Amino acid sequence: MKTFLVSLSLLLATSSFAQFDGQALSPGSLAIHKDSSAILAWAVTCEVSRGWLYISDKSLGLASHGTDDMGADYADGLEVVSLGDSGVATLAFNPSIANGPGPDFAVFENSFSHFFLELAFVEVSSNGADFYRFPAISNYPDTAQIGPFDPISDPTRLRNLAGKYVANFGTPFDLEELDSIPELNINQITHVRIVDVVGSVNPSYGSQDVNGNYINDPFPTPFPSSGFDLDGVAVLHQGPLSFDELTSESILLYPNPARSGQKLSVASEGIIDEIQVFSVDGGTLFMGSEAAFQSLILKQGTYLVELTSNGNSVVKKLVVY
């Protein structure tokens, strides 16, 4: 899996002293409320690679608050998954996210106060393997560290960083900004990746914005809920469905959830011609017949299963525990 950092020369030239939109509900704010009528859907799956409680003392272990599935589905400001220092969440979408007028999706964090903002980078992929990062900007000074309980409350200094608003309000992202990347299909974004910002100004492990500034964020936060607390990713513009909705209910994948090693079966009105199993990061794990699928052993995790019958494909979510 690859990540490409997008550097826009115009941003580099003009962003150092720019002022961006403010906190949710303030005049001109671009924040998206979780109940906005503009929201069409939420992520199908979320898979988290936990980061550290305190990246400079890894003996403390990893963040542990919440479960992966809390990063998908509707944002409620309560059920979240904590990424930890440098933690990563990869979310899959079906239908895909498409480029449209204005912002195309929004990322929600559960900041309990506009005085305490935890930030994350946002990356997108149209193939599940190659990810491209939105050019993030932080105009907070990076000369003195913001402590774990010090206020960081001015979103007008932040751009393209998830978490700049309080809970229940999502940070919007516009795919048009990545239109110049030929390898990225901005009309078919299948995956979004959230990468926790390590808010240290220490060059040994701090995160830098597109201008090379260290992103000064409350640090350290050595708690089970360390790092960015992902509440959900909302879709504002959708691409076409990757399967015919009319056939999705005619195919049953069971048991689901399934135990690791348990035999998997398919019930269908027609003959299943081919089955493919994908990891949530887009990798192909299996391709074969229904009979071969029944002998497949999957480890614990969340998968996308594509079943093809008579030229129609249906994608099912499979959870193995």
Short mmCIF file of C-alpha atoms in Angstrom, two decimals:
data_model
loop_
_atom_site.label_atom_id
_atom_site.label_comp_id
_atom_site.label_asym_id
_atom_site.label_seq_id
_atom_site.Cartn_x
_atom_site.Cartn_y
_atom_site.Cartn_z
CA MET A 1 0.00 0.00 0.00
CA LYS A 2 1.36 3.39 -0.98
CA THR A 3 0.75 6.92 0.24
CA PHE A 4 1.43 9.98 -1.87
CA LEU A 5 1.72 13.42 -0.29
CA VAL A 6 0.08 16.04 -2.46
CA SER A 7 1.94 19.34 -2.59
CA LEU A 8 0.14 22.20 -4.29
CA SER A 9 2.45 25.06 -5.24
CA LEU A 10 -0.29 27.62 -4.92
CA LEU A 11 -1.01 26.54 -1.37
CA LEU A 12 2.66 26.66 -0.53
CA ALA A 13 2.88 30.21 -1.76
CA THR A 14 -0.24 31.64 -0.13
CA SER A 15 -1.21 29.60 2.91
CA SER A 16 1.31 30.69 5.52
CA PHE A 17 -0.84 33.56 6.76
CA ALA A 18 -4.24 32.47 5.44
CA GLN A 19 -7.29 32.50 7.66
CA PHE A 20 -9.74 29.66 7.12
CA ASP A 21 -13.32 29.01 8.23
CA GLY A 22 -14.13 28.99 11.95
CA GLN A 23 -15.76 26.75 14.51
CA ALA A 24 -19.10 25.06 13.82
CA LEU A 25 -22.11 27.41 13.91
CA SER A 26 -19.92 30.48 13.56
CA PRO A 27 -20.53 32.74 10.52
CA GLY A 28 -19.02 31.23 7.39
CA SER A 29 -18.18 27.89 8.98
CA LEU A 30 -18.09 24.94 6.55
CA ALA A 31 -18.83 22.34 9.25
CA ILE A 32 -21.30 19.58 8.31
CA HIS A 33 -23.78 18.51 11.01
CA LYS A 34 -24.24 14.77 11.49
CA ASP A 35 -27.97 15.09 10.70
CA SER A 36 -27.49 17.24 7.60
CA SER A 37 -29.79 16.42 4.69
CA ALA A 38 -26.68 16.59 2.46
CA ILE A 39 -25.43 13.27 3.88
CA LEU A 40 -26.26 10.36 1.59
CA ALA A 41 -24.47 7.46 3.28
CA TRP A 42 -21.75 6.36 5.69
CA ALA A 43 -18.81 3.97 5.41
CA VAL A 44 -19.46 0.25 4.87
CA THR A 45 -16.50 -0.96 6.93
CA CYS A 46 -13.68 0.42 9.08
CA GLU A 47 -10.40 -1.29 9.90
CA VAL A 48 -8.05 0.28 12.45
CA SER A 49 -4.33 -0.15 12.99
CA ARG A 50 -3.88 1.23 16.49
CA GLY A 51 -1.25 3.79 17.35
CA TRP A 52 0.63 4.30 20.59
CA LEU A 53 -0.64 5.78 23.84
CA TYR A 54 2.55 7.84 23.92
CA ILE A 55 4.81 7.50 20.90
CA SER A 56 7.95 8.45 22.83
CA ASP A 57 7.31 5.71 25.42
CA LYS A 58 6.03 2.69 23.53
CA SER A 59 6.21 0.55 26.67
CA LEU A 60 2.82 2.02 27.58
CA GLY A 61 1.26 0.11 24.71
CA LEU A 62 -1.44 0.99 22.19
CA ALA A 63 -4.65 3.00 22.34
CA SER A 64 -7.60 0.75 23.12
CA HIS A 65 -10.81 2.76 23.34
CA GLY A 66 -13.66 1.63 21.07
CA THR A 67 -13.91 -0.98 18.33
CA ASP A 68 -13.26 -0.81 14.61
CA ASP A 69 -16.92 -0.82 13.62
CA MET A 70 -17.51 2.34 15.65
CA GLY A 71 -15.59 4.24 12.97
CA ALA A 72 -18.14 3.25 10.35
CA ASP A 73 -21.85 3.99 10.24
CA TYR A 74 -23.63 7.05 11.66
CA ALA A 75 -21.68 9.54 13.79
CA ASP A 76 -23.34 9.96 17.17
CA GLY A 77 -20.62 11.75 19.16
CA LEU A 78 -20.46 8.85 21.63
CA GLU A 79 -19.32 5.56 20.07
CA VAL A 80 -15.87 6.24 18.64
CA VAL A 81 -12.64 4.37 18.01
CA SER A 82 -9.41 5.98 19.22
CA LEU A 83 -6.47 5.75 16.83
CA GLY A 84 -3.60 6.56 19.20
CA ASP A 85 -0.39 8.35 18.20
CA SER A 86 0.11 7.75 14.44
CA GLY A 87 -2.78 5.26 14.30
CA VAL A 88 -4.59 4.62 11.02
CA ALA A 89 -8.21 3.86 10.10
CA THR A 90 -9.14 2.65 6.61
CA LEU A 91 -12.79 2.93 5.60
CA ALA A 92 -14.45 1.34 2.57
CA PHE A 93 -17.46 2.71 0.64
CA ASN A 94 -20.05 1.12 -1.62
CA PRO A 95 -21.29 3.04 -3.54
CA SER A 96 -18.04 4.90 -3.94
CA ILE A 97 -17.58 8.60 -3.21
CA ALA A 98 -17.70 10.85 -6.28
CA ASN A 99 -16.58 14.38 -7.04
CA GLY A 100 -19.45 16.86 -7.12
CA PRO A 101 -20.10 20.55 -6.46
CA GLY A 102 -18.46 21.57 -3.19
CA PRO A 103 -17.35 19.07 -0.52
CA ASP A 104 -17.78 15.36 -1.23
CA PHE A 105 -17.39 13.76 2.19
CA ALA A 106 -16.94 14.78 5.82
CA VAL A 107 -14.94 13.28 8.70
CA PHE A 108 -16.30 13.37 12.25
CA GLU A 109 -14.36 13.44 15.53
CA ASN A 110 -15.90 13.70 19.01
CA SER A 111 -14.12 16.69 20.52
CA PHE A 112 -16.03 17.48 23.71
CA SER A 113 -15.02 21.13 23.59
CA HIS A 114 -13.90 23.70 21.04
CA PHE A 115 -10.89 24.21 23.35
CA PHE A 116 -9.59 20.67 22.75
CA LEU A 117 -9.20 19.63 19.11
CA GLU A 118 -7.46 16.40 18.05
CA LEU A 119 -6.43 16.30 14.41
CA ALA A 120 -5.85 13.79 11.61
CA PHE A 121 -4.67 13.70 8.02
CA VAL A 122 -7.12 12.46 5.38
CA GLU A 123 -6.18 10.34 2.36
CA VAL A 124 -8.27 8.81 -0.43
CA SER A 125 -7.89 5.94 -2.88
CA SER A 126 -9.75 4.74 -5.96
CA ASN A 127 -8.12 1.29 -5.99
CA GLY A 128 -7.67 0.47 -2.29
CA ALA A 129 -3.89 0.39 -2.62
CA ASP A 130 -2.59 3.84 -3.57
CA PHE A 131 -3.62 6.66 -1.23
CA TYR A 132 -3.30 10.40 -1.81
CA ARG A 133 -3.31 12.89 1.07
CA PHE A 134 -5.18 16.17 1.11
CA PRO A 135 -2.67 19.01 1.59
CA ALA A 136 -3.11 19.87 5.26
CA ILE A 137 -2.25 23.25 6.77
CA SER A 138 -1.71 24.26 10.39
CA ASN A 139 -0.81 27.87 11.11
CA TYR A 140 -0.32 27.28 14.83
CA PRO A 141 3.22 28.21 15.91
CA ASP A 142 5.46 25.17 16.37
CA THR A 143 8.03 26.77 18.65
CA ALA A 144 6.42 25.79 22.00
CA GLN A 145 4.56 22.53 22.60
CA ILE A 146 0.81 22.67 23.29
CA GLY A 147 0.30 20.55 26.41
CA PRO A 148 -2.32 17.81 26.88
CA PHE A 149 -4.73 20.16 28.63
CA ASP A 150 -3.82 23.40 26.88
CA PRO A 151 -6.43 24.95 24.59
CA ILE A 152 -6.28 24.58 20.81
CA SER A 153 -9.44 26.33 19.82
CA ASP A 154 -8.93 28.34 16.64
CA PRO A 155 -10.04 26.39 13.54
CA THR A 156 -9.30 29.46 11.39
CA ARG A 157 -5.65 28.35 11.56
CA LEU A 158 -6.44 24.87 10.24
CA ARG A 159 -7.26 23.53 6.77
CA ASN A 160 -7.74 19.99 5.43
CA LEU A 161 -7.27 18.51 8.88
CA ALA A 162 -10.05 16.30 10.25
CA GLY A 163 -11.07 17.16 13.79
CA LYS A 164 -11.09 20.97 13.47
CA TYR A 165 -14.69 21.14 14.75
CA VAL A 166 -16.45 19.97 17.91
CA ALA A 167 -18.39 16.70 18.18
CA ASN A 168 -21.38 16.19 15.86
CA PHE A 169 -19.83 18.39 13.16
CA GLY A 170 -17.75 16.93 10.35
CA THR A 171 -14.79 18.44 8.51
CA PRO A 172 -15.60 18.56 4.77
CA PHE A 173 -13.20 17.53 2.00
CA ASP A 174 -13.47 18.42 -1.68
CA LEU A 175 -12.10 15.87 -4.14
CA GLU A 176 -11.70 18.59 -6.75
CA GLU A 177 -8.50 19.58 -4.92
CA LEU A 178 -6.94 16.28 -6.04
CA ASP A 179 -8.11 16.53 -9.65
CA SER A 180 -4.56 16.97 -10.99
CA ILE A 181 -3.49 13.46 -9.92
CA PRO A 182 -3.83 11.24 -13.01
CA GLU A 183 -3.59 7.99 -11.04
CA LEU A 184 -6.58 8.91 -8.85
CA ASN A 185 -10.17 8.59 -10.09
CA ILE A 186 -11.93 11.27 -8.05
CA ASN A 187 -15.30 10.01 -9.29
CA GLN A 188 -14.77 6.58 -7.78
CA ILE A 189 -13.22 6.88 -4.32
CA THR A 190 -13.57 3.45 -2.74
CA HIS A 191 -11.49 4.04 0.40
CA VAL A 192 -10.73 6.86 2.83
CA ARG A 193 -7.84 6.64 5.25
CA ILE A 194 -7.58 8.65 8.48
CA VAL A 195 -4.06 9.08 9.90
CA ASP A 196 -3.63 10.46 13.40
CA VAL A 197 -1.53 13.60 13.64
CA VAL A 198 1.22 13.19 16.21
CA GLY A 199 0.90 16.69 17.60
CA SER A 200 4.44 16.98 18.87
CA VAL A 201 6.85 19.69 17.76
CA ASN A 202 9.72 17.26 18.37
CA PRO A 203 11.21 16.46 14.93
CA SER A 204 11.84 12.87 16.04
CA TYR A 205 8.16 11.97 15.74
CA GLY A 206 6.07 15.08 15.07
CA SER A 207 3.76 15.36 12.02
CA GLN A 208 4.33 18.08 9.44
CA ASP A 209 1.82 19.93 7.28
CA VAL A 210 2.20 20.58 3.55
CA ASN A 211 4.41 23.59 4.27
CA GLY A 212 6.81 21.64 6.50
CA ASN A 213 5.47 23.09 9.77
CA TYR A 214 5.07 20.75 12.72
CA ILE A 215 1.38 20.45 13.59
CA ASN A 216 1.09 21.57 17.20
CA ASP A 217 -1.70 19.59 18.88
CA PRO A 218 -2.36 18.69 22.56
CA PHE A 219 0.49 16.32 23.42
CA PRO A 220 1.09 13.92 25.04
CA THR A 221 -2.26 12.22 25.72
CA PRO A 222 -1.26 8.83 27.18
CA PHE A 223 -4.78 7.54 27.77
CA PRO A 224 -6.81 4.61 26.32
CA SER A 225 -8.54 7.22 24.14
CA SER A 226 -5.24 8.63 22.89
CA GLY A 227 -5.10 10.29 19.51
CA PHE A 228 -7.84 11.04 16.99
CA ASP A 229 -11.24 9.67 17.99
CA LEU A 230 -12.99 8.62 14.78
CA ASP A 231 -16.78 8.91 14.90
CA GLY A 232 -17.62 8.37 11.23
CA VAL A 233 -17.15 9.45 7.62
CA ALA A 234 -20.22 10.79 5.79
CA VAL A 235 -20.71 10.67 2.01
CA LEU A 236 -22.00 13.85 0.37
CA HIS A 237 -21.66 12.79 -3.29
CA GLN A 238 -21.94 9.20 -4.47
CA GLY A 239 -20.79 7.27 -7.50
CA PRO A 240 -22.85 4.46 -9.07
CA LEU A 241 -23.52 1.26 -7.16
CA SER A 242 -21.00 -1.48 -7.82
CA PHE A 243 -23.82 -4.02 -8.03
CA ASP A 244 -27.49 -4.24 -8.94
CA GLU A 245 -29.47 -3.46 -5.79
CA LEU A 246 -32.40 -5.49 -7.06
CA THR A 247 -30.36 -8.71 -6.84
CA SER A 248 -28.62 -8.07 -3.51
CA GLU A 249 -31.47 -9.46 -1.43
CA SER A 250 -31.66 -12.67 -3.50
CA ILE A 251 -28.22 -13.84 -2.34
CA LEU A 252 -27.54 -14.82 1.26
CA LEU A 253 -24.07 -15.26 2.73
CA TYR A 254 -24.09 -17.23 5.97
CA PRO A 255 -23.21 -17.54 8.78
CA ASN A 256 -22.47 -13.85 9.11
CA PRO A 257 -20.85 -13.02 11.49
CA ALA A 258 -18.87 -16.27 11.33
CA ARG A 259 -16.29 -17.81 13.61
CA SER A 260 -12.77 -18.12 12.29
CA GLY A 261 -12.54 -21.48 10.53
CA GLN A 262 -16.31 -21.93 10.27
CA LYS A 263 -17.66 -23.21 6.94
CA LEU A 264 -19.16 -20.44 4.83
CA SER A 265 -22.18 -21.01 2.61
CA VAL A 266 -24.16 -19.14 -0.04
CA ALA A 267 -27.88 -19.36 -0.78
CA SER A 268 -28.95 -17.91 -4.12
CA GLU A 269 -31.86 -18.02 -6.55
CA GLY A 270 -29.34 -18.54 -9.35
CA ILE A 271 -26.00 -20.23 -9.95
CA ILE A 272 -23.01 -18.46 -8.44
CA ASP A 273 -20.38 -18.22 -11.16
CA GLU A 274 -17.55 -16.69 -9.14
CA ILE A 275 -16.78 -15.44 -5.64
CA GLN A 276 -14.08 -12.95 -4.70
CA VAL A 277 -13.04 -11.95 -1.19
CA PHE A 278 -11.36 -8.59 -0.52
CA SER A 279 -9.75 -7.10 2.56
CA VAL A 280 -11.03 -3.67 3.51
CA ASP A 281 -7.85 -2.11 2.12
CA GLY A 282 -8.76 -3.48 -1.32
CA GLY A 283 -6.47 -6.50 -1.53
CA THR A 284 -7.82 -9.63 -3.23
CA LEU A 285 -7.68 -12.61 -0.84
CA PHE A 286 -9.66 -15.20 -2.79
CA MET A 287 -11.12 -15.78 -6.24
CA GLY A 288 -12.84 -19.00 -7.16
CA SER A 289 -15.92 -21.18 -7.20
CA GLU A 290 -18.63 -21.55 -4.59
CA ALA A 291 -17.30 -24.99 -3.65
CA ALA A 292 -13.80 -23.63 -3.09
CA PHE A 293 -15.23 -20.72 -1.09
CA GLN A 294 -16.86 -23.15 1.35
CA SER A 295 -13.41 -24.50 2.22
CA LEU A 296 -11.91 -21.05 2.71
CA ILE A 297 -10.53 -20.27 6.17
CA LEU A 298 -10.47 -16.60 7.12
CA LYS A 299 -8.86 -15.07 10.19
CA GLN A 300 -10.63 -12.56 12.39
CA GLY A 301 -11.50 -9.35 10.57
CA THR A 302 -13.95 -7.65 8.22
CA TYR A 303 -14.13 -8.56 4.54
CA LEU A 304 -16.00 -7.63 1.38
CA VAL A 305 -17.32 -10.61 -0.59
CA GLU A 306 -18.28 -10.12 -4.23
CA LEU A 307 -20.60 -12.80 -5.63
CA THR A 308 -21.21 -12.95 -9.40
CA SER A 309 -24.23 -14.65 -10.97
CA ASN A 310 -25.45 -14.32 -14.57
CA GLY A 311 -23.35 -11.23 -15.14
CA ASN A 312 -24.61 -9.43 -12.01
CA SER A 313 -22.38 -8.82 -9.00
CA VAL A 314 -23.40 -8.37 -5.38
CA VAL A 315 -21.07 -7.15 -2.62
CA LYS A 316 -21.65 -8.41 0.91
CA LYS A 317 -19.92 -7.43 4.14
CA LEU A 318 -18.58 -10.43 6.09
CA VAL A 319 -17.41 -10.28 9.71
CA VAL A 320 -15.23 -13.08 11.10
CA TYR A 321 -14.62 -13.24 14.85
#
